[in-house]
Amino acid sequence: MIDNLGRWHWFRPEDPGTRPIFHMLAEGLTPVAMGHANGVVTIGVAEADPVVRTSRREALQEPYRTMVGHMRHEIAHMLWWRLSLREDFLEAFREKFGDERADYTAALQRHYHDGPPPDWRTSYLTSYASAHPHEDWAETAAHLLHLTDITDSAVASGLSSEEMPANWDPYSEPDTARLINVAASLAIRVNHINRSMGLSDLYPFVLSQAAQRKLAFVHDWLRRGAQGR
């Protein structure tokens, strides 16, 4: 994940901003609260156990839950924090995702008590993204990293498709629509391959038009944010 972000110059020598510190914590009687605060990313390592991870995924009715997914989600919160220090970011963010100054604790309590809005799929990538603008950003940014690395892994493995340009570097691609088109086409193909072996879909999500616009916003800022362009 860190190396992937480095392709967009995050956390490389040319990046003048704060680097992440990771607290990888075992669990006691209660689960570790994963999250980010002022450059410190906390990850509970219990879910490296597939039994624990699967039981939590099913309890939360999630279609996808992995350790790399947790890492991408939590580093996304840090990337938001880094970007929020820019004068030109917050207003643009609020126009796209809403006002993050809304009470976060109350929003999560409401989400877990009442569930997501019935039409959440029209505006969000996941039900959890509907809980609060911070979580919408983190889920969207994590999915952008998922989709970009799906395509990059395909290129590195020598796979090809009619949608994929020749000699293509997904991390250099400025057009989010093209990136999403290639990633989605690859994901659909691999989903079918996984199903032939009785495995879960590689990417079990539907990208609404609203979600694609948010992905484009995140893509633009992650590609230019680390060096202040």
PDB file of C-alpha atoms in Angstrom:
ATOM      1  CA  MET A   1       0.000   0.000   0.000  1.00  0.00           C
ATOM      2  CA  ILE A   2       2.756   2.462   0.899  1.00  0.00           C
ATOM      3  CA  ASP A   3       4.678   1.605  -2.258  1.00  0.00           C
ATOM      4  CA  ASN A   4       1.523   2.074  -4.336  1.00  0.00           C
ATOM      5  CA  LEU A   5       0.939   5.529  -2.835  1.00  0.00           C
ATOM      6  CA  GLY A   6       4.566   6.310  -3.580  1.00  0.00           C
ATOM      7  CA  ARG A   7       3.709   6.032  -7.264  1.00  0.00           C
ATOM      8  CA  TRP A   8       1.741   9.251  -6.670  1.00  0.00           C
ATOM      9  CA  HIS A   9       4.698  10.636  -4.636  1.00  0.00           C
ATOM     10  CA  TRP A  10       3.099  10.193  -1.213  1.00  0.00           C
ATOM     11  CA  PHE A  11       5.609   9.506   1.579  1.00  0.00           C
ATOM     12  CA  ARG A  12       8.572   9.565  -0.803  1.00  0.00           C
ATOM     13  CA  PRO A  13      11.586  11.867  -0.286  1.00  0.00           C
ATOM     14  CA  GLU A  14       9.974  14.529  -2.487  1.00  0.00           C
ATOM     15  CA  ASP A  15       6.881  14.593  -0.245  1.00  0.00           C
ATOM     16  CA  PRO A  16       7.324  17.385   2.337  1.00  0.00           C
ATOM     17  CA  GLY A  17       4.491  16.232   4.596  1.00  0.00           C
ATOM     18  CA  THR A  18       4.055  13.971   7.612  1.00  0.00           C
ATOM     19  CA  ARG A  19       4.740  10.249   7.260  1.00  0.00           C
ATOM     20  CA  PRO A  20       2.434   7.705   8.885  1.00  0.00           C
ATOM     21  CA  ILE A  21       3.272   5.841  12.068  1.00  0.00           C
ATOM     22  CA  PHE A  22       1.550   2.460  12.336  1.00  0.00           C
ATOM     23  CA  HIS A  23       0.368   0.919  15.592  1.00  0.00           C
ATOM     24  CA  MET A  24      -0.293  -2.754  14.834  1.00  0.00           C
ATOM     25  CA  LEU A  25      -2.110  -3.968  17.933  1.00  0.00           C
ATOM     26  CA  ALA A  26      -3.221  -7.337  19.248  1.00  0.00           C
ATOM     27  CA  GLU A  27      -6.597  -7.567  20.934  1.00  0.00           C
ATOM     28  CA  GLY A  28      -7.526  -8.182  24.538  1.00  0.00           C
ATOM     29  CA  LEU A  29     -11.109  -8.611  25.706  1.00  0.00           C
ATOM     30  CA  THR A  30     -12.440  -6.110  23.165  1.00  0.00           C
ATOM     31  CA  PRO A  31     -11.595  -5.422  19.519  1.00  0.00           C
ATOM     32  CA  VAL A  32      -9.014  -2.767  18.681  1.00  0.00           C
ATOM     33  CA  ALA A  33     -10.559   0.494  17.499  1.00  0.00           C
ATOM     34  CA  MET A  34      -8.927   0.994  14.125  1.00  0.00           C
ATOM     35  CA  GLY A  35      -8.447   4.564  13.043  1.00  0.00           C
ATOM     36  CA  HIS A  36      -6.196   7.544  12.400  1.00  0.00           C
ATOM     37  CA  ALA A  37      -5.196  10.504  14.555  1.00  0.00           C
ATOM     38  CA  ASN A  38      -2.530  13.086  13.682  1.00  0.00           C
ATOM     39  CA  GLY A  39      -0.437  10.761  11.551  1.00  0.00           C
ATOM     40  CA  VAL A  40      -0.836   7.627  13.694  1.00  0.00           C
ATOM     41  CA  VAL A  41      -2.698   4.776  11.987  1.00  0.00           C
ATOM     42  CA  THR A  42      -3.990   2.059  14.321  1.00  0.00           C
ATOM     43  CA  ILE A  43      -4.707  -1.409  12.942  1.00  0.00           C
ATOM     44  CA  GLY A  44      -5.995  -4.419  14.864  1.00  0.00           C
ATOM     45  CA  VAL A  45      -4.058  -7.469  13.713  1.00  0.00           C
ATOM     46  CA  ALA A  46      -6.597 -10.047  14.968  1.00  0.00           C
ATOM     47  CA  GLU A  47      -8.266 -10.016  11.563  1.00  0.00           C
ATOM     48  CA  ALA A  48      -5.203 -11.535   9.989  1.00  0.00           C
ATOM     49  CA  ASP A  49      -6.950 -14.683  11.249  1.00  0.00           C
ATOM     50  CA  PRO A  50      -9.453 -15.546   8.496  1.00  0.00           C
ATOM     51  CA  VAL A  51     -11.943 -16.991  10.990  1.00  0.00           C
ATOM     52  CA  VAL A  52     -12.077 -13.730  12.956  1.00  0.00           C
ATOM     53  CA  ARG A  53     -12.230 -11.653   9.803  1.00  0.00           C
ATOM     54  CA  THR A  54     -15.009 -13.730   8.235  1.00  0.00           C
ATOM     55  CA  SER A  55     -17.110 -13.736  11.402  1.00  0.00           C
ATOM     56  CA  ARG A  56     -16.933  -9.931  11.588  1.00  0.00           C
ATOM     57  CA  ARG A  57     -17.634  -9.509   7.891  1.00  0.00           C
ATOM     58  CA  GLU A  58     -20.753 -11.636   8.215  1.00  0.00           C
ATOM     59  CA  ALA A  59     -21.877  -9.911  11.428  1.00  0.00           C
ATOM     60  CA  LEU A  60     -21.608  -6.526   9.709  1.00  0.00           C
ATOM     61  CA  GLN A  61     -23.111  -7.849   6.454  1.00  0.00           C
ATOM     62  CA  GLU A  62     -20.128  -6.651   4.448  1.00  0.00           C
ATOM     63  CA  PRO A  63     -19.363  -8.069   0.987  1.00  0.00           C
ATOM     64  CA  TYR A  64     -15.620  -7.447   1.390  1.00  0.00           C
ATOM     65  CA  ARG A  65     -13.297  -7.271   4.402  1.00  0.00           C
ATOM     66  CA  THR A  66      -9.521  -7.801   4.238  1.00  0.00           C
ATOM     67  CA  MET A  67      -6.439  -6.567   6.043  1.00  0.00           C
ATOM     68  CA  VAL A  68      -5.266  -4.587   3.012  1.00  0.00           C
ATOM     69  CA  GLY A  69      -8.753  -3.112   2.868  1.00  0.00           C
ATOM     70  CA  HIS A  70      -8.399  -1.930   6.463  1.00  0.00           C
ATOM     71  CA  MET A  71      -4.970  -0.489   5.705  1.00  0.00           C
ATOM     72  CA  ARG A  72      -6.219   1.418   2.665  1.00  0.00           C
ATOM     73  CA  HIS A  73      -9.257   2.735   4.533  1.00  0.00           C
ATOM     74  CA  GLU A  74      -7.290   3.997   7.515  1.00  0.00           C
ATOM     75  CA  ILE A  75      -4.459   5.524   5.479  1.00  0.00           C
ATOM     76  CA  ALA A  76      -7.195   7.318   3.527  1.00  0.00           C
ATOM     77  CA  HIS A  77      -8.186   9.105   6.735  1.00  0.00           C
ATOM     78  CA  MET A  78      -4.575  10.256   7.070  1.00  0.00           C
ATOM     79  CA  LEU A  79      -4.465  11.402   3.463  1.00  0.00           C
ATOM     80  CA  TRP A  80      -7.610  13.463   4.109  1.00  0.00           C
ATOM     81  CA  TRP A  81      -5.927  15.021   7.141  1.00  0.00           C
ATOM     82  CA  ARG A  82      -2.878  15.876   5.051  1.00  0.00           C
ATOM     83  CA  LEU A  83      -4.994  17.367   2.279  1.00  0.00           C
ATOM     84  CA  SER A  84      -7.168  19.325   4.730  1.00  0.00           C
ATOM     85  CA  LEU A  85      -4.117  21.431   5.556  1.00  0.00           C
ATOM     86  CA  ARG A  86      -4.363  22.897   2.059  1.00  0.00           C
ATOM     87  CA  GLU A  87      -6.453  26.045   1.685  1.00  0.00           C
ATOM     88  CA  ASP A  88      -8.028  24.862  -1.566  1.00  0.00           C
ATOM     89  CA  PHE A  89      -9.148  21.397  -0.461  1.00  0.00           C
ATOM     90  CA  LEU A  90     -11.848  21.664   2.200  1.00  0.00           C
ATOM     91  CA  GLU A  91     -14.354  23.752   0.256  1.00  0.00           C
ATOM     92  CA  ALA A  92     -14.093  21.430  -2.727  1.00  0.00           C
ATOM     93  CA  PHE A  93     -14.388  18.398  -0.451  1.00  0.00           C
ATOM     94  CA  ARG A  94     -17.526  19.688   1.253  1.00  0.00           C
ATOM     95  CA  GLU A  95     -19.207  20.350  -2.075  1.00  0.00           C
ATOM     96  CA  LYS A  96     -18.665  16.714  -3.070  1.00  0.00           C
ATOM     97  CA  PHE A  97     -18.935  14.774   0.210  1.00  0.00           C
ATOM     98  CA  GLY A  98     -20.737  17.057   2.659  1.00  0.00           C
ATOM     99  CA  ASP A  99     -19.628  18.880   5.792  1.00  0.00           C
ATOM    100  CA  GLU A 100     -17.239  16.767   7.844  1.00  0.00           C
ATOM    101  CA  ARG A 101     -17.794  19.037  10.844  1.00  0.00           C
ATOM    102  CA  ALA A 102     -21.068  17.191  11.532  1.00  0.00           C
ATOM    103  CA  ASP A 103     -20.958  15.276  14.836  1.00  0.00           C
ATOM    104  CA  TYR A 104     -18.980  12.130  13.999  1.00  0.00           C
ATOM    105  CA  THR A 105     -19.859  10.084  17.092  1.00  0.00           C
ATOM    106  CA  ALA A 106     -23.560  10.808  16.751  1.00  0.00           C
ATOM    107  CA  ALA A 107     -23.438   9.966  13.041  1.00  0.00           C
ATOM    108  CA  LEU A 108     -21.897   6.544  13.696  1.00  0.00           C
ATOM    109  CA  GLN A 109     -24.342   5.821  16.515  1.00  0.00           C
ATOM    110  CA  ARG A 110     -27.210   6.667  14.184  1.00  0.00           C
ATOM    111  CA  HIS A 111     -25.742   4.491  11.430  1.00  0.00           C
ATOM    112  CA  TYR A 112     -25.369   1.437  13.658  1.00  0.00           C
ATOM    113  CA  HIS A 113     -28.780   1.961  15.262  1.00  0.00           C
ATOM    114  CA  ASP A 114     -30.863   2.853  12.191  1.00  0.00           C
ATOM    115  CA  GLY A 115     -28.777   1.466   9.348  1.00  0.00           C
ATOM    116  CA  PRO A 116     -28.021   3.238   6.061  1.00  0.00           C
ATOM    117  CA  PRO A 117     -30.646   5.129   4.049  1.00  0.00           C
ATOM    118  CA  PRO A 118     -32.662   2.827   1.766  1.00  0.00           C
ATOM    119  CA  ASP A 119     -31.237   4.401  -1.385  1.00  0.00           C
ATOM    120  CA  TRP A 120     -27.596   4.482  -0.262  1.00  0.00           C
ATOM    121  CA  ARG A 121     -26.438   2.575  -3.354  1.00  0.00           C
ATOM    122  CA  THR A 122     -27.271   5.541  -5.585  1.00  0.00           C
ATOM    123  CA  SER A 123     -24.754   7.816  -3.845  1.00  0.00           C
ATOM    124  CA  TYR A 124     -22.232   5.643  -1.980  1.00  0.00           C
ATOM    125  CA  LEU A 125     -19.871   2.776  -2.652  1.00  0.00           C
ATOM    126  CA  THR A 126     -20.718   1.034   0.619  1.00  0.00           C
ATOM    127  CA  SER A 127     -23.397   1.350   3.281  1.00  0.00           C
ATOM    128  CA  TYR A 128     -20.743   2.446   5.794  1.00  0.00           C
ATOM    129  CA  ALA A 129     -19.768   5.335   3.528  1.00  0.00           C
ATOM    130  CA  SER A 130     -23.223   6.818   4.110  1.00  0.00           C
ATOM    131  CA  ALA A 131     -22.547   7.232   7.840  1.00  0.00           C
ATOM    132  CA  HIS A 132     -20.466  10.431   7.673  1.00  0.00           C
ATOM    133  CA  PRO A 133     -18.428  12.458   5.121  1.00  0.00           C
ATOM    134  CA  HIS A 134     -15.179  11.236   6.718  1.00  0.00           C
ATOM    135  CA  GLU A 135     -16.187   7.626   6.110  1.00  0.00           C
ATOM    136  CA  ASP A 136     -17.453   8.393   2.626  1.00  0.00           C
ATOM    137  CA  TRP A 137     -14.032   9.812   1.763  1.00  0.00           C
ATOM    138  CA  ALA A 138     -12.153   6.910   3.366  1.00  0.00           C
ATOM    139  CA  GLU A 139     -14.271   4.259   1.648  1.00  0.00           C
ATOM    140  CA  THR A 140     -14.017   6.044  -1.703  1.00  0.00           C
ATOM    141  CA  ALA A 141     -10.261   6.539  -1.419  1.00  0.00           C
ATOM    142  CA  ALA A 142      -9.768   2.916  -0.417  1.00  0.00           C
ATOM    143  CA  HIS A 143     -11.770   1.813  -3.453  1.00  0.00           C
ATOM    144  CA  LEU A 144      -9.717   4.031  -5.708  1.00  0.00           C
ATOM    145  CA  LEU A 145      -6.624   2.244  -4.390  1.00  0.00           C
ATOM    146  CA  HIS A 146      -8.339  -1.125  -4.906  1.00  0.00           C
ATOM    147  CA  LEU A 147      -9.236  -0.339  -8.512  1.00  0.00           C
ATOM    148  CA  THR A 148      -5.867   1.156  -9.393  1.00  0.00           C
ATOM    149  CA  ASP A 149      -3.955  -1.770  -7.950  1.00  0.00           C
ATOM    150  CA  ILE A 150      -6.234  -4.313  -9.633  1.00  0.00           C
ATOM    151  CA  THR A 151      -5.263  -2.803 -12.977  1.00  0.00           C
ATOM    152  CA  ASP A 152      -1.609  -2.382 -12.049  1.00  0.00           C
ATOM    153  CA  SER A 153      -1.405  -6.017 -10.921  1.00  0.00           C
ATOM    154  CA  ALA A 154      -2.979  -7.114 -14.188  1.00  0.00           C
ATOM    155  CA  VAL A 155      -0.419  -5.137 -16.180  1.00  0.00           C
ATOM    156  CA  ALA A 156       2.464  -6.478 -14.077  1.00  0.00           C
ATOM    157  CA  SER A 157       1.183 -10.024 -14.582  1.00  0.00           C
ATOM    158  CA  GLY A 158       1.111  -9.660 -18.348  1.00  0.00           C
ATOM    159  CA  LEU A 159      -2.683  -9.803 -18.587  1.00  0.00           C
ATOM    160  CA  SER A 160      -4.456  -7.761 -21.219  1.00  0.00           C
ATOM    161  CA  SER A 161      -7.954  -6.813 -22.280  1.00  0.00           C
ATOM    162  CA  GLU A 162      -9.496  -4.898 -25.140  1.00  0.00           C
ATOM    163  CA  GLU A 163     -10.183  -1.984 -22.779  1.00  0.00           C
ATOM    164  CA  MET A 164      -6.571  -1.722 -21.570  1.00  0.00           C
ATOM    165  CA  PRO A 165      -4.211   0.594 -23.501  1.00  0.00           C
ATOM    166  CA  ALA A 166      -0.865  -0.821 -24.635  1.00  0.00           C
ATOM    167  CA  ASN A 167       2.176  -0.110 -22.415  1.00  0.00           C
ATOM    168  CA  TRP A 168      -0.102   1.402 -19.812  1.00  0.00           C
ATOM    169  CA  ASP A 169       0.779   2.612 -16.309  1.00  0.00           C
ATOM    170  CA  PRO A 170      -2.438   2.886 -14.272  1.00  0.00           C
ATOM    171  CA  TYR A 171      -0.739   5.139 -11.706  1.00  0.00           C
ATOM    172  CA  SER A 172       0.096   7.642 -14.437  1.00  0.00           C
ATOM    173  CA  GLU A 173      -3.426   7.636 -15.881  1.00  0.00           C
ATOM    174  CA  PRO A 174      -5.112  11.035 -15.368  1.00  0.00           C
ATOM    175  CA  ASP A 175      -8.517   9.942 -16.700  1.00  0.00           C
ATOM    176  CA  THR A 176     -10.517   8.348 -13.883  1.00  0.00           C
ATOM    177  CA  ALA A 177     -13.219   7.155 -16.271  1.00  0.00           C
ATOM    178  CA  ARG A 178     -10.669   5.163 -18.253  1.00  0.00           C
ATOM    179  CA  LEU A 179      -9.122   3.758 -15.075  1.00  0.00           C
ATOM    180  CA  ILE A 180     -12.539   2.681 -13.762  1.00  0.00           C
ATOM    181  CA  ASN A 181     -13.541   1.184 -17.112  1.00  0.00           C
ATOM    182  CA  VAL A 182     -10.413  -0.965 -17.278  1.00  0.00           C
ATOM    183  CA  ALA A 183     -10.584  -1.978 -13.617  1.00  0.00           C
ATOM    184  CA  ALA A 184     -14.270  -2.854 -13.796  1.00  0.00           C
ATOM    185  CA  SER A 185     -13.814  -4.949 -16.928  1.00  0.00           C
ATOM    186  CA  LEU A 186     -10.943  -6.849 -15.311  1.00  0.00           C
ATOM    187  CA  ALA A 187     -12.890  -7.328 -12.083  1.00  0.00           C
ATOM    188  CA  ILE A 188     -15.894  -8.754 -13.907  1.00  0.00           C
ATOM    189  CA  ARG A 189     -13.675 -11.266 -15.715  1.00  0.00           C
ATOM    190  CA  VAL A 190     -11.899 -12.327 -12.535  1.00  0.00           C
ATOM    191  CA  ASN A 191     -15.238 -12.510 -10.704  1.00  0.00           C
ATOM    192  CA  HIS A 192     -16.302 -15.156 -13.225  1.00  0.00           C
ATOM    193  CA  ILE A 193     -13.034 -17.020 -12.760  1.00  0.00           C
ATOM    194  CA  ASN A 194     -13.464 -16.978  -8.975  1.00  0.00           C
ATOM    195  CA  ARG A 195     -17.043 -18.226  -9.296  1.00  0.00           C
ATOM    196  CA  SER A 196     -15.813 -21.167 -11.359  1.00  0.00           C
ATOM    197  CA  MET A 197     -13.893 -22.254  -8.253  1.00  0.00           C
ATOM    198  CA  GLY A 198     -16.667 -21.453  -5.778  1.00  0.00           C
ATOM    199  CA  LEU A 199     -14.818 -18.399  -4.437  1.00  0.00           C
ATOM    200  CA  SER A 200     -16.114 -14.948  -3.559  1.00  0.00           C
ATOM    201  CA  ASP A 201     -16.055 -12.189  -6.145  1.00  0.00           C
ATOM    202  CA  LEU A 202     -12.801 -10.270  -6.368  1.00  0.00           C
ATOM    203  CA  TYR A 203     -14.660  -6.936  -6.418  1.00  0.00           C
ATOM    204  CA  PRO A 204     -18.294  -7.301  -5.285  1.00  0.00           C
ATOM    205  CA  PHE A 205     -19.380  -3.687  -5.753  1.00  0.00           C
ATOM    206  CA  VAL A 206     -21.479  -1.647  -8.187  1.00  0.00           C
ATOM    207  CA  LEU A 207     -20.183   1.794  -9.163  1.00  0.00           C
ATOM    208  CA  SER A 208     -23.048   4.286  -9.432  1.00  0.00           C
ATOM    209  CA  GLN A 209     -22.580   7.527 -11.348  1.00  0.00           C
ATOM    210  CA  ALA A 210     -22.393   9.460  -8.064  1.00  0.00           C
ATOM    211  CA  ALA A 211     -19.752   7.066  -6.721  1.00  0.00           C
ATOM    212  CA  GLN A 212     -17.739   7.436  -9.925  1.00  0.00           C
ATOM    213  CA  ARG A 213     -17.774  11.222  -9.565  1.00  0.00           C
ATOM    214  CA  LYS A 214     -16.450  10.874  -6.016  1.00  0.00           C
ATOM    215  CA  LEU A 215     -13.760   8.465  -7.222  1.00  0.00           C
ATOM    216  CA  ALA A 216     -12.712  11.056  -9.809  1.00  0.00           C
ATOM    217  CA  PHE A 217     -12.466  13.710  -7.088  1.00  0.00           C
ATOM    218  CA  VAL A 218     -10.289  11.484  -4.891  1.00  0.00           C
ATOM    219  CA  HIS A 219      -8.187  10.424  -7.877  1.00  0.00           C
ATOM    220  CA  ASP A 220      -7.469  14.026  -8.796  1.00  0.00           C
ATOM    221  CA  TRP A 221      -6.428  15.000  -5.272  1.00  0.00           C
ATOM    222  CA  LEU A 222      -4.341  11.926  -4.529  1.00  0.00           C
ATOM    223  CA  ARG A 223      -2.439  12.327  -7.807  1.00  0.00           C
ATOM    224  CA  ARG A 224      -1.509  15.948  -7.075  1.00  0.00           C
ATOM    225  CA  GLY A 225      -1.806  16.397  -3.328  1.00  0.00           C
ATOM    226  CA  ALA A 226       1.483  15.102  -1.970  1.00  0.00           C
ATOM    227  CA  GLN A 227       3.658  17.675  -3.726  1.00  0.00           C
ATOM    228  CA  GLY A 228       1.214  20.531  -3.346  1.00  0.00           C
ATOM    229  CA  ARG A 229       0.353  20.980  -7.029  1.00  0.00           C
TER     230      ARG A 229
END
